[in-house]
mmCIF file of C-alpha atoms in Angstrom:
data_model
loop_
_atom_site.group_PDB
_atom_site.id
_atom_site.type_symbol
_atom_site.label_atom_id
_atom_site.label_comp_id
_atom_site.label_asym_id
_atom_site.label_seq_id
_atom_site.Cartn_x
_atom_site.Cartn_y
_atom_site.Cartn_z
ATOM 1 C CA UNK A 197 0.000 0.000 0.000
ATOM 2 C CA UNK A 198 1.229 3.424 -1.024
ATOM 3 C CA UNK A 199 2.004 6.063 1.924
ATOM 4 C CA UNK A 200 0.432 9.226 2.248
ATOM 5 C CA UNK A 201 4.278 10.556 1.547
ATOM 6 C CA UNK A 202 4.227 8.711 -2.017
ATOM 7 C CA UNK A 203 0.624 9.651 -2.545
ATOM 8 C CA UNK A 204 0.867 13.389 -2.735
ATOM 9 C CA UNK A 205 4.307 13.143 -3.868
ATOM 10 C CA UNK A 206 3.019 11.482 -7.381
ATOM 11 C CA UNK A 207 -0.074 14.077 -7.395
ATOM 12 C CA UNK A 208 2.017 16.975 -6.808
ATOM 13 C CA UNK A 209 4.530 15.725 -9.643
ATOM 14 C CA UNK A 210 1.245 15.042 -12.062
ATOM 15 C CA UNK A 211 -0.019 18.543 -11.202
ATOM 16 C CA UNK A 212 3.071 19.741 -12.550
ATOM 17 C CA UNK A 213 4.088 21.618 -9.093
ATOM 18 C CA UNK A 214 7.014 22.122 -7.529
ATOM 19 C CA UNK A 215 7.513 21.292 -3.700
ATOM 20 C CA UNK A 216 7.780 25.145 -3.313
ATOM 21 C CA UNK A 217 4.875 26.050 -5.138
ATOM 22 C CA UNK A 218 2.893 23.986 -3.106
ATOM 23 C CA UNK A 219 4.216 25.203 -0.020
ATOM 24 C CA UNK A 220 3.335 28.686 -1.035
ATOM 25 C CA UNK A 221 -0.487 27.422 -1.165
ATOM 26 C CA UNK A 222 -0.291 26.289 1.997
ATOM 27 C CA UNK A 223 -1.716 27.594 5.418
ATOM 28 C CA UNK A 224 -1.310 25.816 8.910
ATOM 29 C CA UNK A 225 -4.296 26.094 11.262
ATOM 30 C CA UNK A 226 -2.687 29.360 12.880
ATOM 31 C CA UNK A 227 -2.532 30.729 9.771
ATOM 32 C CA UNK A 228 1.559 30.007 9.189
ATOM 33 C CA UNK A 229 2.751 29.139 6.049
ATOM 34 C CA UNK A 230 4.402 26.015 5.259
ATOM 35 C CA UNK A 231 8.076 25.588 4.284
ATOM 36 C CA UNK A 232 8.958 23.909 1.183
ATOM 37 C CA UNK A 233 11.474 21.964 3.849
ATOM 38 C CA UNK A 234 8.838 21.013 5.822
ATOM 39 C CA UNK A 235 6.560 19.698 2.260
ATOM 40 C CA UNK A 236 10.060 18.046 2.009
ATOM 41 C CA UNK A 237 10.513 16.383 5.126
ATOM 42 C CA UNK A 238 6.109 15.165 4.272
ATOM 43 C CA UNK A 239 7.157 13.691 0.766
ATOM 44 C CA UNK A 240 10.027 11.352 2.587
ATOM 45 C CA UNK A 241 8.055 10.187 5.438
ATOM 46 C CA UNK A 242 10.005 12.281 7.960
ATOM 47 C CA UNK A 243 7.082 13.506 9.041
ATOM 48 C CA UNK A 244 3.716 12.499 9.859
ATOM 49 C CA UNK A 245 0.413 13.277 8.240
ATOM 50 C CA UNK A 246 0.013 17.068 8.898
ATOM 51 C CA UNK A 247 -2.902 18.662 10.516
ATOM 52 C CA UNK A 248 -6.455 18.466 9.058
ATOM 53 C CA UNK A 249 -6.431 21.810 7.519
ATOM 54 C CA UNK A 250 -3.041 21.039 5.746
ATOM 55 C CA UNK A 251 -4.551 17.688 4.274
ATOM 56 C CA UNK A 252 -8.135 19.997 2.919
ATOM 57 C CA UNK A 253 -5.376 22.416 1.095
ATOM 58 C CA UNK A 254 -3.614 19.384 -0.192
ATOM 59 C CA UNK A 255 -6.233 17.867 -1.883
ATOM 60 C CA UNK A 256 -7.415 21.116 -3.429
ATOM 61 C CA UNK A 257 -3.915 22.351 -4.821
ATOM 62 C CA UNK A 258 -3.397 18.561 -6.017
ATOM 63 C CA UNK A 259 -6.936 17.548 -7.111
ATOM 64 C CA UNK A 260 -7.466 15.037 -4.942
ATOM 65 C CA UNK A 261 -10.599 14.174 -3.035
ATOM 66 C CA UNK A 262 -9.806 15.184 0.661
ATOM 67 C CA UNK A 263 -11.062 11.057 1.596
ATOM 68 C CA UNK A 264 -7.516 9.561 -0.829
ATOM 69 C CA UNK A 265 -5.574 11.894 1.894
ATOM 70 C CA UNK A 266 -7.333 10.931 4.881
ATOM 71 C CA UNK A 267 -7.551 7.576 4.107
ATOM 72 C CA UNK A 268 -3.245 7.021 3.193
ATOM 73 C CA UNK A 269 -2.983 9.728 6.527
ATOM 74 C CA UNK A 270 -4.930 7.042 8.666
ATOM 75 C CA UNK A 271 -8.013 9.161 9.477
ATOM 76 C CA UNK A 272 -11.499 9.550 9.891
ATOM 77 C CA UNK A 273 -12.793 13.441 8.342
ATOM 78 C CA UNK A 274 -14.398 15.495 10.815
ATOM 79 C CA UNK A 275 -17.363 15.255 9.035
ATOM 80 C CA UNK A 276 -17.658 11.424 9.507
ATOM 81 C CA UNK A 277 -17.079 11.588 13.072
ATOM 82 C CA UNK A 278 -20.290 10.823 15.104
ATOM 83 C CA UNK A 279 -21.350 8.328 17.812
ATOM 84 C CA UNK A 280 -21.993 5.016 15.821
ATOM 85 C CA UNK A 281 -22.669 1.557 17.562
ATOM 86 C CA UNK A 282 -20.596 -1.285 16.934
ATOM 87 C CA UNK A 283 -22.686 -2.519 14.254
ATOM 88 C CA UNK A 284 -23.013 0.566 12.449
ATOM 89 C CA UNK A 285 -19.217 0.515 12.237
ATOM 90 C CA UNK A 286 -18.590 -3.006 11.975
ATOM 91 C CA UNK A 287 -20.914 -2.374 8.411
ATOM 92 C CA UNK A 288 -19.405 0.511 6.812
ATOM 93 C CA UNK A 289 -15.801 -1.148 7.245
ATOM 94 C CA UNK A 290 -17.649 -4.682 5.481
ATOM 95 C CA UNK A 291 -19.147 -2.258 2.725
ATOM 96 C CA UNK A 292 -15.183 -1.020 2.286
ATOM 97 C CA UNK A 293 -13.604 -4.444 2.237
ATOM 98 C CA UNK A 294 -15.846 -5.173 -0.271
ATOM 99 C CA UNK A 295 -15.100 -2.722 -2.648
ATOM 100 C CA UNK A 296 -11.758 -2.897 -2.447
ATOM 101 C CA UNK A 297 -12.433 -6.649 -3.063
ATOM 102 C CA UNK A 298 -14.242 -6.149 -6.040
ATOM 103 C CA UNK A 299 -11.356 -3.563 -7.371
ATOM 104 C CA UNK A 300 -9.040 -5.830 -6.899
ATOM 105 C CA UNK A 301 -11.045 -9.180 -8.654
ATOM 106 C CA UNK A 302 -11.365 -6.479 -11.682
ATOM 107 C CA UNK A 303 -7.503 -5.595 -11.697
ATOM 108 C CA UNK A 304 -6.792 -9.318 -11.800
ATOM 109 C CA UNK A 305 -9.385 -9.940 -14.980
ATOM 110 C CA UNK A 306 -8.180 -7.039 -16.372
ATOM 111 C CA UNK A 307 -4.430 -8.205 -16.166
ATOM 112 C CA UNK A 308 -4.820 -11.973 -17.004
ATOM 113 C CA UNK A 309 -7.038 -10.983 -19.736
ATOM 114 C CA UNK A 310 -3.551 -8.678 -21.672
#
């Protein structure tokens, strides 16, 4: 599985973006900006996921849904964060496997069939 590191390291590089240019874009919670070291230090896995707000400007300036980041980050979105049961979670991650099943039974036709 990709990281989030490799994952907005191959969007940025689609985009056609530098690290700095990216940087520039880029707001911390406080309002800071973000160093094009610090983008660096992100794209090598020196660092971990950043802050919420960091990942919503990410996927904009990359055009990338904000749920890629969040998943490869290891997070829920604040909007899906509520008070489910067990069940209730115990389904949506079922639902998940499954299409991620399905994806991959369709990569594997699609690959034996070349």
């Amino acid at each position: 599985m990709k990281t989030f590191a490799q994952v907005i390291t191959d969007a940025r590089k689609k985009a056609g973006l530098t690290q700095k240019e990216v940087a520039e874009r880029l707001r911390r919670g406080d309002g800071r900006v973000v160093l094009p070291p610090y983008l660096n230090d992100l794209e090598h896995d020196r660092r971990y996921p950043p802050e919420n707000e960091v990942i919503e400007q990410l996927a904009k300036i990359l055009k990338l849904s904000p749920d890629v980041l969040y998943f490869y980050a290891k997070r829920v979105p604040a909007d899906v964060r509520l008070d489910a049961d067990d069940t209730e979670v115990e389904a949506a991650y079922r639902a998940f496997r499954q299409v991620i099943d399905e994806a991959e039974k369709d990569r594997s036709h699609s690959r034996r069939r070349r």
